[in-house]
XYZ file of C-alpha atoms in Angstrom:
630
model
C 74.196 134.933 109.576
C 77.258 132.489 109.500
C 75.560 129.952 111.287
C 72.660 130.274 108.337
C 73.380 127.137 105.787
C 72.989 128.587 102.172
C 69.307 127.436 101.527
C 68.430 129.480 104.358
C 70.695 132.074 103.264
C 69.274 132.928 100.169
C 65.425 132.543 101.535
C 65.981 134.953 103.989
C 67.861 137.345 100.584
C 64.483 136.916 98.615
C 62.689 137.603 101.932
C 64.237 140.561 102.359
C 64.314 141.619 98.596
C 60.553 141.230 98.441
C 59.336 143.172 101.572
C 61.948 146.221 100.313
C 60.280 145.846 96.394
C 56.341 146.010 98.146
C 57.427 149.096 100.084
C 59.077 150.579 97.190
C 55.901 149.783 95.099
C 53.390 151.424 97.896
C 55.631 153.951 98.664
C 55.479 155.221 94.686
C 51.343 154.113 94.407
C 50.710 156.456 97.472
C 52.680 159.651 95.805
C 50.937 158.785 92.675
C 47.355 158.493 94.080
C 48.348 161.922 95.868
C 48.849 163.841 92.292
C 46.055 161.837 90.973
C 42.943 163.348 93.988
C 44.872 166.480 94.180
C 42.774 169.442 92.046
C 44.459 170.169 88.851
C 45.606 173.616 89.899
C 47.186 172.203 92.665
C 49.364 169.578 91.432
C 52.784 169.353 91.623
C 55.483 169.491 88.138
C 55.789 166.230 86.284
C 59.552 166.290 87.398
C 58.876 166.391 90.546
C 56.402 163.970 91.053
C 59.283 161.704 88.725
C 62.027 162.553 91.148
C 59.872 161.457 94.135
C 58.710 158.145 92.315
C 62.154 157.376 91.087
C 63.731 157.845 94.532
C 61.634 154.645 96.267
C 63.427 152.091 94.494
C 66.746 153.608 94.682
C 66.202 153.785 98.353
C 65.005 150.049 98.657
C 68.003 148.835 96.322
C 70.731 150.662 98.263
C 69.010 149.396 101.584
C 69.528 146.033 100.261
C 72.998 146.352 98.799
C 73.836 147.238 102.432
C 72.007 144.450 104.191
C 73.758 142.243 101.347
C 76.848 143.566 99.432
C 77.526 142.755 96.018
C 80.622 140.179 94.942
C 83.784 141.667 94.766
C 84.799 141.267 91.028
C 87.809 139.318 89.949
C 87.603 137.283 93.203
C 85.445 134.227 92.569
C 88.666 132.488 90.596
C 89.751 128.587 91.432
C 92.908 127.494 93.970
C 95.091 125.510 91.061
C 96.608 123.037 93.301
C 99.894 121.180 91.880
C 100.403 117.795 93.816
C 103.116 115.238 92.918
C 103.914 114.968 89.727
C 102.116 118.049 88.405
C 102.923 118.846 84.993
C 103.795 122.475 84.184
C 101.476 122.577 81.272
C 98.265 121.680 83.656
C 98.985 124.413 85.593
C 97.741 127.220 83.353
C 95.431 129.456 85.288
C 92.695 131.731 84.268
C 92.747 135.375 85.545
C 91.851 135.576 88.503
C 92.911 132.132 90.172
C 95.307 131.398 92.618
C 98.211 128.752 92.011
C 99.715 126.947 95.018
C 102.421 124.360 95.235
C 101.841 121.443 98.049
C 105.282 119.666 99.075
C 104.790 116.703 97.363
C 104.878 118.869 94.006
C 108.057 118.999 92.228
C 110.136 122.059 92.574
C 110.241 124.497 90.815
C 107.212 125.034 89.666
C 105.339 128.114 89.478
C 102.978 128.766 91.935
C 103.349 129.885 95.823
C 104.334 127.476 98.482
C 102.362 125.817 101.055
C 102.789 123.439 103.353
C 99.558 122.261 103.024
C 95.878 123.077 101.644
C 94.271 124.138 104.840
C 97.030 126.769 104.354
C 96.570 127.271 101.166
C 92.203 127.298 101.464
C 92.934 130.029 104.187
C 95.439 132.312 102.026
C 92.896 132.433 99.408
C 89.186 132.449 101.013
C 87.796 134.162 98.047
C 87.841 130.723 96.467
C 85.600 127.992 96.832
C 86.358 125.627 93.669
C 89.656 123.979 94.193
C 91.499 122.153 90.849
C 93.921 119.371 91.343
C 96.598 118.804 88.870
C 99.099 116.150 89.742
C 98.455 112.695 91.080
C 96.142 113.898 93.933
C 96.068 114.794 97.592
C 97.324 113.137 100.422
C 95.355 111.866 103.350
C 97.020 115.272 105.348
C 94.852 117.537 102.572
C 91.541 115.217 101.749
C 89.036 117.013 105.150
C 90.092 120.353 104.444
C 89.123 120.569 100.775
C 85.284 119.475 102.267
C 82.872 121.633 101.551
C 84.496 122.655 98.515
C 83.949 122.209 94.944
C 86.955 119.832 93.395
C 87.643 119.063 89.786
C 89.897 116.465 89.199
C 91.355 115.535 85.816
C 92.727 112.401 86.949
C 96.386 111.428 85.397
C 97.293 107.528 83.998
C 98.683 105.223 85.632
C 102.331 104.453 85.866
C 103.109 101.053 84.430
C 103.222 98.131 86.813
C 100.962 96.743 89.623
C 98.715 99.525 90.531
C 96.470 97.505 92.911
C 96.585 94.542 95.578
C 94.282 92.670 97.939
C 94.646 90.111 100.097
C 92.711 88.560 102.916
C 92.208 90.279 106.254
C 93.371 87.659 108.031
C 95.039 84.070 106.984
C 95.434 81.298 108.478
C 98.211 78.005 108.895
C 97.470 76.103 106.159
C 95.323 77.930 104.289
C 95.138 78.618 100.702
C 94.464 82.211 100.154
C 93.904 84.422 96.653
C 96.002 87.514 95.918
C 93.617 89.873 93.889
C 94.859 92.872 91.744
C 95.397 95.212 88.800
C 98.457 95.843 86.278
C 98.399 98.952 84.106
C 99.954 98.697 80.879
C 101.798 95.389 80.578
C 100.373 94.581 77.069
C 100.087 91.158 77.177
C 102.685 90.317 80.075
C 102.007 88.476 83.431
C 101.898 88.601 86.710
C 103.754 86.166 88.834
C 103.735 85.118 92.620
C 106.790 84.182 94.336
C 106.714 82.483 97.407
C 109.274 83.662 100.421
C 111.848 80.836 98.925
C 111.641 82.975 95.623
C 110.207 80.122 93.915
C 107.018 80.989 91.526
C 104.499 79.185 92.216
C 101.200 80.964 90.266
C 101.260 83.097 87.392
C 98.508 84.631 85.657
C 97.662 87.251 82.701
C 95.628 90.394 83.218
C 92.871 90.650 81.649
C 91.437 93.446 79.447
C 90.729 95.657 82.454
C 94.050 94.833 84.695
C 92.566 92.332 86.882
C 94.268 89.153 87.883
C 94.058 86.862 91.041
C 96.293 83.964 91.789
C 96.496 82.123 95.187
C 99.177 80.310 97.617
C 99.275 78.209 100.654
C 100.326 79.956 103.931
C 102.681 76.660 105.089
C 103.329 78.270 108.473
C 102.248 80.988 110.786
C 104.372 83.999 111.259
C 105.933 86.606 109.033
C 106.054 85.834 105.451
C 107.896 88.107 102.229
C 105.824 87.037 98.795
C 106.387 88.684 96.231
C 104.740 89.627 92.919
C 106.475 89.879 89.901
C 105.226 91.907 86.913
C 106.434 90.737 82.939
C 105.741 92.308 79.875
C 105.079 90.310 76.708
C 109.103 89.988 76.348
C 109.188 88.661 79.869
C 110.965 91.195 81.059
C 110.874 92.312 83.869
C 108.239 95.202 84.513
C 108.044 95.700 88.614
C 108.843 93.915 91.589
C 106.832 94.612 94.669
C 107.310 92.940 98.346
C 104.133 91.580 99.426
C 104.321 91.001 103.611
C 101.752 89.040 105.276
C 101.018 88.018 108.251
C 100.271 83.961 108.911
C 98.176 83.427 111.793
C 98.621 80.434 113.896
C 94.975 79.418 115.217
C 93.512 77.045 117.416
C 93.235 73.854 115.187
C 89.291 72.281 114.610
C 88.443 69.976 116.610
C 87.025 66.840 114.319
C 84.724 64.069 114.722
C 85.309 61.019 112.247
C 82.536 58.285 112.472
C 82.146 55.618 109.817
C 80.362 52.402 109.356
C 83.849 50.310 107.742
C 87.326 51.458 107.926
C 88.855 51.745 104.468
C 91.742 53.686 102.913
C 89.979 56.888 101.892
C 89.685 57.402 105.947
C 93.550 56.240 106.706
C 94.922 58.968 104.431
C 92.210 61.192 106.018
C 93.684 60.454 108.797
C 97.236 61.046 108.076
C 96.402 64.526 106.343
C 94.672 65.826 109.539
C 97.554 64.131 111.659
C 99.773 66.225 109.392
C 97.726 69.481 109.573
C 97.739 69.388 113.567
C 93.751 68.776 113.423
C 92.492 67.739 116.354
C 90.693 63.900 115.093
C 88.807 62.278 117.170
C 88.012 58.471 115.283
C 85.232 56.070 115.455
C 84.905 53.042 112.975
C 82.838 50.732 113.361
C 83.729 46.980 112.209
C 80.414 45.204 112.995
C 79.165 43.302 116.265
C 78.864 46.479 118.379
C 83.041 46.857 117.408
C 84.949 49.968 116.832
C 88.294 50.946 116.169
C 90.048 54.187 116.225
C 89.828 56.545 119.622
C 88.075 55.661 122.744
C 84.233 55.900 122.083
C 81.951 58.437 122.635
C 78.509 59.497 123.604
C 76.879 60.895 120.844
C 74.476 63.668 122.536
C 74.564 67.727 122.446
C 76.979 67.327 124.893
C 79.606 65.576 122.917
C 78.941 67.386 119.592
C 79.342 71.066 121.460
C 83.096 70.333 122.136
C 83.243 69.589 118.029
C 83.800 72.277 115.406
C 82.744 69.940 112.519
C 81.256 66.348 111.969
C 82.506 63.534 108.966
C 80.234 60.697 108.922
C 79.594 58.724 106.261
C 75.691 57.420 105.288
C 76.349 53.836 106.782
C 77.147 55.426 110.397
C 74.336 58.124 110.356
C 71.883 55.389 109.641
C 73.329 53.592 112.797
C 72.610 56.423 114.891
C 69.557 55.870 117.588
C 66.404 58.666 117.088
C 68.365 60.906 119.793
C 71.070 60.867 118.683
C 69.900 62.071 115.319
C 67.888 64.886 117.037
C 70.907 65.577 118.895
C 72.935 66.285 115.989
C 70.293 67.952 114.394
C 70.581 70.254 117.159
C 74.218 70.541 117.291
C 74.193 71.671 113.167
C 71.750 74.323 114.040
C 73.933 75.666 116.460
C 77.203 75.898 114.934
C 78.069 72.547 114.355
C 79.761 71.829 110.780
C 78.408 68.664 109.164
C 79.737 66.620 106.102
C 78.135 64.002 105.053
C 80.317 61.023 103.039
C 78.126 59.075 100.351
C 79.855 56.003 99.380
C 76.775 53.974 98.522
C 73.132 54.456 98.219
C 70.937 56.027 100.513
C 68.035 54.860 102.588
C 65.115 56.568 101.945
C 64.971 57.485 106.019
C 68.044 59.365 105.468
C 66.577 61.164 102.586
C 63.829 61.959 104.114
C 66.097 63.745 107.099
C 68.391 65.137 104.738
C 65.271 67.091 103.388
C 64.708 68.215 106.623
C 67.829 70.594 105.641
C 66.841 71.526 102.631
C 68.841 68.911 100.759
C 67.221 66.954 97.697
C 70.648 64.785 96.601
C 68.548 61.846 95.035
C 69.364 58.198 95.846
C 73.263 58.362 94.943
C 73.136 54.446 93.630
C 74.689 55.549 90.411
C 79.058 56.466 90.206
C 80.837 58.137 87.387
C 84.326 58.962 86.770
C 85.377 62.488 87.673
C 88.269 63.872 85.278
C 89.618 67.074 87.090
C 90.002 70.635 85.120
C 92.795 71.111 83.502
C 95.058 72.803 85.935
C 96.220 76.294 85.854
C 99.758 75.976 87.257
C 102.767 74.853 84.966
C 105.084 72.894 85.940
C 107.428 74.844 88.303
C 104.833 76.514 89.743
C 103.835 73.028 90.877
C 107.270 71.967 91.679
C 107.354 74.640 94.201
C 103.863 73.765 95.852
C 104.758 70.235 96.450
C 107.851 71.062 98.023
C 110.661 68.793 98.898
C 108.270 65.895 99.629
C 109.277 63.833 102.416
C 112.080 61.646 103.762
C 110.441 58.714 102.860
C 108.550 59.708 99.736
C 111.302 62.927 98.401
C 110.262 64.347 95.254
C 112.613 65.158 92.471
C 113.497 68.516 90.838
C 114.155 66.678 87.695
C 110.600 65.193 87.475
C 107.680 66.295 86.345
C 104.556 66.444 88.590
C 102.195 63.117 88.092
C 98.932 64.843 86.560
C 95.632 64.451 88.351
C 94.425 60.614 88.226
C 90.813 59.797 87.800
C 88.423 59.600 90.494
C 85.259 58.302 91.276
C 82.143 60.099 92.549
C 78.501 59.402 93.276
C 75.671 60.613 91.165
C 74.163 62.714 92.825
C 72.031 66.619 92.713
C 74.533 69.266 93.722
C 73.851 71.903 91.429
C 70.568 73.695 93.094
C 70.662 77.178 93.577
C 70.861 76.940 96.827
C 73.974 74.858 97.553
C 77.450 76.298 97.113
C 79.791 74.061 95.491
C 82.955 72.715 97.046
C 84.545 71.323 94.043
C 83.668 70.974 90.429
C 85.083 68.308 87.641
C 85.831 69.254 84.133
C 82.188 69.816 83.158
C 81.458 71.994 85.626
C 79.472 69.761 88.094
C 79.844 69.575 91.894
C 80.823 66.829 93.455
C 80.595 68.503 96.837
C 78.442 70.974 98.015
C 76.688 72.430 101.123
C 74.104 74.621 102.251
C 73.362 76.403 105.513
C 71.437 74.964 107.885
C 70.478 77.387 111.522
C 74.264 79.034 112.473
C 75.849 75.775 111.026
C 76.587 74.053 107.609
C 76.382 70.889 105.846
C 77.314 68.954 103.067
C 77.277 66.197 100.912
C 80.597 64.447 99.941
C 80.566 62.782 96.362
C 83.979 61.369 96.218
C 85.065 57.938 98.074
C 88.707 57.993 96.957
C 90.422 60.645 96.901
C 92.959 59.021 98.655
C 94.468 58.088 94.810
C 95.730 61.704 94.927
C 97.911 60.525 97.633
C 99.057 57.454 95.780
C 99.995 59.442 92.717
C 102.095 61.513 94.519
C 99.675 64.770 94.610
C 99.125 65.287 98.330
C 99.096 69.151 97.339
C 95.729 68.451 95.816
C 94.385 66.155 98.427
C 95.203 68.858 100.987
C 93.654 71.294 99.335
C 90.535 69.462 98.866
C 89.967 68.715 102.466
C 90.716 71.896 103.562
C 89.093 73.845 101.539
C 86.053 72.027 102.517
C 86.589 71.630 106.593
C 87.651 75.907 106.477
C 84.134 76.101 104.707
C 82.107 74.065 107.395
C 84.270 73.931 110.570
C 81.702 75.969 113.585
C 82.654 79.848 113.006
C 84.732 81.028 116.317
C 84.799 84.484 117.610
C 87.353 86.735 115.740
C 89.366 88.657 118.320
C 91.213 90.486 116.191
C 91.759 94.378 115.418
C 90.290 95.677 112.164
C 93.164 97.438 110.581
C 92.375 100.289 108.023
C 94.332 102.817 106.010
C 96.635 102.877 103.052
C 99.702 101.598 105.805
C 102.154 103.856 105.102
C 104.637 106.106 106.748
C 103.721 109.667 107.814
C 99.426 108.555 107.013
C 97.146 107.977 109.630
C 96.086 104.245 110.349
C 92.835 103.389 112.177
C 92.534 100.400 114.678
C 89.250 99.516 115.395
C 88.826 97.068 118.596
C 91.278 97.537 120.824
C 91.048 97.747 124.383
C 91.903 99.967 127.094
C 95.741 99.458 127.319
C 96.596 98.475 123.430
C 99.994 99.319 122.246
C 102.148 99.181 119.044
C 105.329 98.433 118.586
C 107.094 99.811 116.146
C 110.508 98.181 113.743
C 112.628 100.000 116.440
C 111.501 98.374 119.342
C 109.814 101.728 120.568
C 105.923 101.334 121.763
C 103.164 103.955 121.520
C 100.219 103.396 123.785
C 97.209 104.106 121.817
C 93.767 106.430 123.021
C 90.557 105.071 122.158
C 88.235 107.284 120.953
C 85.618 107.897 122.927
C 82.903 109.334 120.227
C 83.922 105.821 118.182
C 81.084 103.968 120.160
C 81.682 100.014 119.924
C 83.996 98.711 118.732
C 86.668 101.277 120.243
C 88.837 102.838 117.778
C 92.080 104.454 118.179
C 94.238 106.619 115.454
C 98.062 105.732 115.128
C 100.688 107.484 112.625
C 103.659 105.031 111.931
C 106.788 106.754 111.425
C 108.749 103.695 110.414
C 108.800 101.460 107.086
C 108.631 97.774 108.696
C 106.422 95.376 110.408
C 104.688 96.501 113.087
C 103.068 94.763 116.267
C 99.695 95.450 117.737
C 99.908 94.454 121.210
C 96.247 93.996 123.398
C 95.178 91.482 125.892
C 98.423 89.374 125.595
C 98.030 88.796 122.289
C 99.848 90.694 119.124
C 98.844 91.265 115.727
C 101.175 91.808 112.887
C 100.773 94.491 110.353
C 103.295 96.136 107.587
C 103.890 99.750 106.881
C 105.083 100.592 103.287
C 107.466 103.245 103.400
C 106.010 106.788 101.467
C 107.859 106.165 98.057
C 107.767 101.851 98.381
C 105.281 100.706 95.445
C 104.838 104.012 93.135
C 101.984 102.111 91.270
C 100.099 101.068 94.380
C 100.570 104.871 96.021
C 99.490 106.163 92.668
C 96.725 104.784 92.272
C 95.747 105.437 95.953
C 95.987 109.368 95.897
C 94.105 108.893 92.377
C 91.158 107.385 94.062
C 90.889 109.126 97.115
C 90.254 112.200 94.912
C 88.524 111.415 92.622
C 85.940 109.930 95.499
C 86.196 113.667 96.716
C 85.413 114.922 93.379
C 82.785 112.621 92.607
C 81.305 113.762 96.039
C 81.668 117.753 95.552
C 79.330 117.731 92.295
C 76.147 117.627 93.687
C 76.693 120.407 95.863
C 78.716 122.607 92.925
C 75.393 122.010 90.538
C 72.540 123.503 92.715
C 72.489 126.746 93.727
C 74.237 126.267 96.813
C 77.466 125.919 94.922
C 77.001 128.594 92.282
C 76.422 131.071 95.317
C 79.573 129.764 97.332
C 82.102 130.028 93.952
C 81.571 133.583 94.066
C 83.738 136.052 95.374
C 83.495 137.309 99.027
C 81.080 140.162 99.367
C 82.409 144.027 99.655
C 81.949 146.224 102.587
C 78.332 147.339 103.157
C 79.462 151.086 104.182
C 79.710 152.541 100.901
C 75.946 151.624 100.519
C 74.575 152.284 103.891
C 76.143 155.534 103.415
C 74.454 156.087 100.102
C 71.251 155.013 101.436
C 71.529 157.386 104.005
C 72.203 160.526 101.995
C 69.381 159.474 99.748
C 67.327 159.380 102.238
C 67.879 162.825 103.707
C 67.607 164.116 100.212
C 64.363 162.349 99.587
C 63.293 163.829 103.405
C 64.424 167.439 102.594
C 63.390 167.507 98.624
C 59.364 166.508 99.936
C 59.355 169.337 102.710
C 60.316 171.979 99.661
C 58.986 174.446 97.586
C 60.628 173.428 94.475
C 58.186 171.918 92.018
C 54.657 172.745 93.726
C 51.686 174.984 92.794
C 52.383 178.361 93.340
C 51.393 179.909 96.655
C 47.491 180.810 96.400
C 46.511 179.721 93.452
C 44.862 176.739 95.065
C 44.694 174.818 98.045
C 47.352 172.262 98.541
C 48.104 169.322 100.631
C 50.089 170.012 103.708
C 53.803 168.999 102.813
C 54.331 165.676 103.256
């Protein structure tokens, strides 16, 4: 019966009820139809004939409170679990519950002591809906309350930062967003400090919480941001350590060919010099002349040792039939593309750049582009330009030049299917691209962005070229371990990909060799519980991979908010199985002992046996004839 599930439990209980009820019913139609042909002087007394009929479904409800006992009253009651910071007030318990205290709970509360709720689930197995007061349960408690029906009033928030994400992985160089959530700073801020302490973004949560703000990981390794939460007095709220990692990977490997050198491609040039991009350089200067690198054969060959292409309209119209085919190739197979329009274009090249999908228009026209207004301040720009250079220093007394006015061609960038690289002030793109096979490309608008150089904003300039060679630059295979869990001390973390002979290193120095499982399939996945607050090392293949543990009580607002979830998701899955009839059966209490009945049901049925086989009630002897006794 226990390996029954409850559907089939309770069809084979109306089974069983109806085959007892029919024999009940035939049993009491065939002593009826007896009296009934039975000659008048012959019948038996009404009461007996009563006592006989009466007796059938007696017998067929005792057998049936023995095959299935009734509920134990008193014992259906809920497990009132008190979790951290349980209030004594939400712990008020109906008669009949059960009140437990998990460690995390504060002490001295009322309530018996467990240390845990698989404990507690099998101290109490008369009840099957669990109540969680308190912040919620801990990853140790969350599999044994499945199965169960949870309620969950969940508690507010502390005040503070009550939820961060960053990127799984970031790279040198890159400019990467912080998202998050802030519970009740009423009009504060939230402010990103950079390992130097210096802010450098600040933003205000909006009517939900949410707020995002972004840096630039300068170099690769182990870096300490922090975020910094205000109130409307600027005071401060919370401070919480942010560790990431910075991963140093392979730099692109660029391809530069243009029809006239010019000084849009020299500071192009110096930024990817500066950057550690690997730029390979062909301009041509007319009469079959070129300057910049040793030239090269432009076939699949050459373009497969590429991660992305710059070529402006002049050179791509230079390019011979196979080599255009060639490159067509090459973008359908990875190969990042951008495309620099610094004058009209022939209608051959428009007719190829359809080919892609792309409908730009002629591009004869230019505008002005005026930038958005900018959403740092000034110290928060102060600290992403940095010192500046030995030649070109910048000054802590100065402010930041503002954004200078560029020029872009006119050109269609806004179809649905392009995604923009970069808008002006009115919301237009001035780059875009689109995908095209397994590679990208794009159209470039601007031909000087170089002035951002010259007005002393090589933050922007950077950013702009990055931005768009992370979004194009040929995708590369990602060798890295997936890293999941909440990263704390004491709470399981799951690896996913590592190999055979992984290890992790932990603040101490000490390394754990971790077991695959086999039942994870592909990718393997192995289980690890950090008992150290620190950075840890994930160690596979002679490469490592960086990851921070949060000590149990580091970030109140963040943990908070983490048990709060995780329960509630519990919760939230419990209630379909609580509102059928499933889960009104299992929040019973456990069933009595079926003795007491079978014995019942016995001694009924000896009485029934022994009161048919009398005397008492019938005809009297010889006044008529009579059925043989039954």
């Amino acid at each position: 019966m226990n390996a029954l599930s409850a559907g089939d439990l309770l069809s084979a209980q109306a089974l069983v009820a109806l085959l007892l009820a029919l024999a009940a019913v035939s049993a009491m139609a065939r002593t009826l139809r007896r009296q009934h042909r039975a000659e008048p002087a012959a019948r038996s007394r009404a009461w007996r004939v009563a006592a006989l009929v009466l007796a059938q479904p007696l017998l067929a409800g005792l057998l049936y409170a023995a095959l299935w006992p009734p509920r134990l009253p008193g014992q259906a009651g809920s497990l009132v679990v008190a979790t951290a910071g349980a209030a004594d007030a939400a712990l008020d318990a109906a008669p009949g519950d059960a009140r437990v205290r998990l460690p995390e709970a504060p002490h001295g509360q009322v309530g018996e002591r467990v240390p845990d709720l698989a404990s507690a689930l099998r101290r109490y197995p008369h009840s099957r809906r669990v109540r969680v007061v308190g912040a919620g349960l801990v990853a140790r408690d969350r599999d044994a309350v499945r199965g169960h029906a949870l309620d969950f009033a969940a508690p507010p928030l502390p005040r503070g930062i009550v939820g961060v994400w960053t990127p799984a992985r970031i790279g040198e160089g890159e400019t990467f967003a912080v998202h998050g959530r802030a519970q009740g700073l009423d009009g504060g801020a939230v402010e990103l400090l950079d390992p130097a302490g210096q802010r450098i973004d600040r933003a205000v949560p909006d009517a939900d919480g949410g707020f995002a703000l972004d840096a630039v990981a300068r170099v690769a390794g182990r870096a300490e941001f922090v975020l910094r939460a205000l109130d409307a007095r600027q005071r401060p709220v919370e401070r919480l350590a942010l560790p990431l990692s910075v991963e140093a990977e392979p730099p692109p490997r660029v391809l530069l060919l243009a029809g006239a050198p010019g000084p849009e491609l020299k500071y192009l040039r110096r930024w990817a010099s500066d950057a550690g991009i690997k730029l390979h350089t062909q301009l041509a200067v007319g009469a079959g002349l070129q300057l910049g690198d040793a030239p090269l054969r432009i076939d699949a060959a050459t373009l497969a040792g590429f991660d992305a292409l710059i070529i402006d309209e002049r050179a791509w119209d230079a390019l011979a039939p196979a080599q255009r085919g060639a490159l067509a190739t090459a973008l359908r197979d990875g190969l990042g593309v951008l495309l620099r329009v610094t004058g009209p274009l022939s209608p051959a090249l428009r007719a190829q750049l359809r080919g892609f999908g792309l409908e730009p228009g002629a591009g004869g026209d230019s505008a002005p582009l005026r930038w958005p207004a900018e959403r740092y301040d000034e110290a928060a720009l102060r600290a992403r330009l940095g010192p500046g250079s030995a030649d070109a220093p910048h000054s802590r007394e100065q402010a930041p030049a503002a954004l200078p006015v560029l020029t872009r061609r006119t050109l269609a960038l806004d179809a649905p299917a392009l995604q923009p690289l970069g808008r002006d002030a009115d919301g237009r793109a001035f780059a875009a691209w689109r995908a095209a096979g397994q590679g990208r490309i794009a159209l470039w608008g601007l031909g000087d962005s170089f002035r951002l150089v010259l007005a002393g904003r090589e933050d922007a300039h950077a950013q702009l070229w990055s931005r768009a060679l992370s979004a194009l630059a040929r995708p590369r295979g990602d060798a890295r371990a997936r890293i999941d869990g909440s990263l704390r001390v004491g709470e399981r973390v799951r690896l996913c990909g590592v190999g055979a002979r992984a290890q992790v290193a932990a603040p101490d120095g000490s390394r754990i060799e971790l077991l695959p499982d086999p039942a994870a399939g592909s990718p393997a996945c192995a289980g690890y519980w950090p008992t150290q607050a620190g950075w840890h090392s994930l160690a596979q293949g002679g490469r490592s991979q960086d990851f921070y543990v949060r000590a149990l009580d580091d970030a109140p607002g963040l943990r908070a908010s983490e048990l709060r979830e995780a329960t509630m998701a519990l919760a939230l899955r419990s209630r379909p199985a609580a509102g059928g009839n499933a889960g009104a059966a299992s929040t019973a209490g456990e069933r009595g002992s079926p003795w007491p009945w079978f014995a019942a049901w016995l001694a009924l049925c000896a009485a029934a046996w022994w009161f048919e086989r009398s005397r008492l009630g019938r005809a009297a002897a010889g006044s008529a004839p009579s059925d043989p006794p039954r």
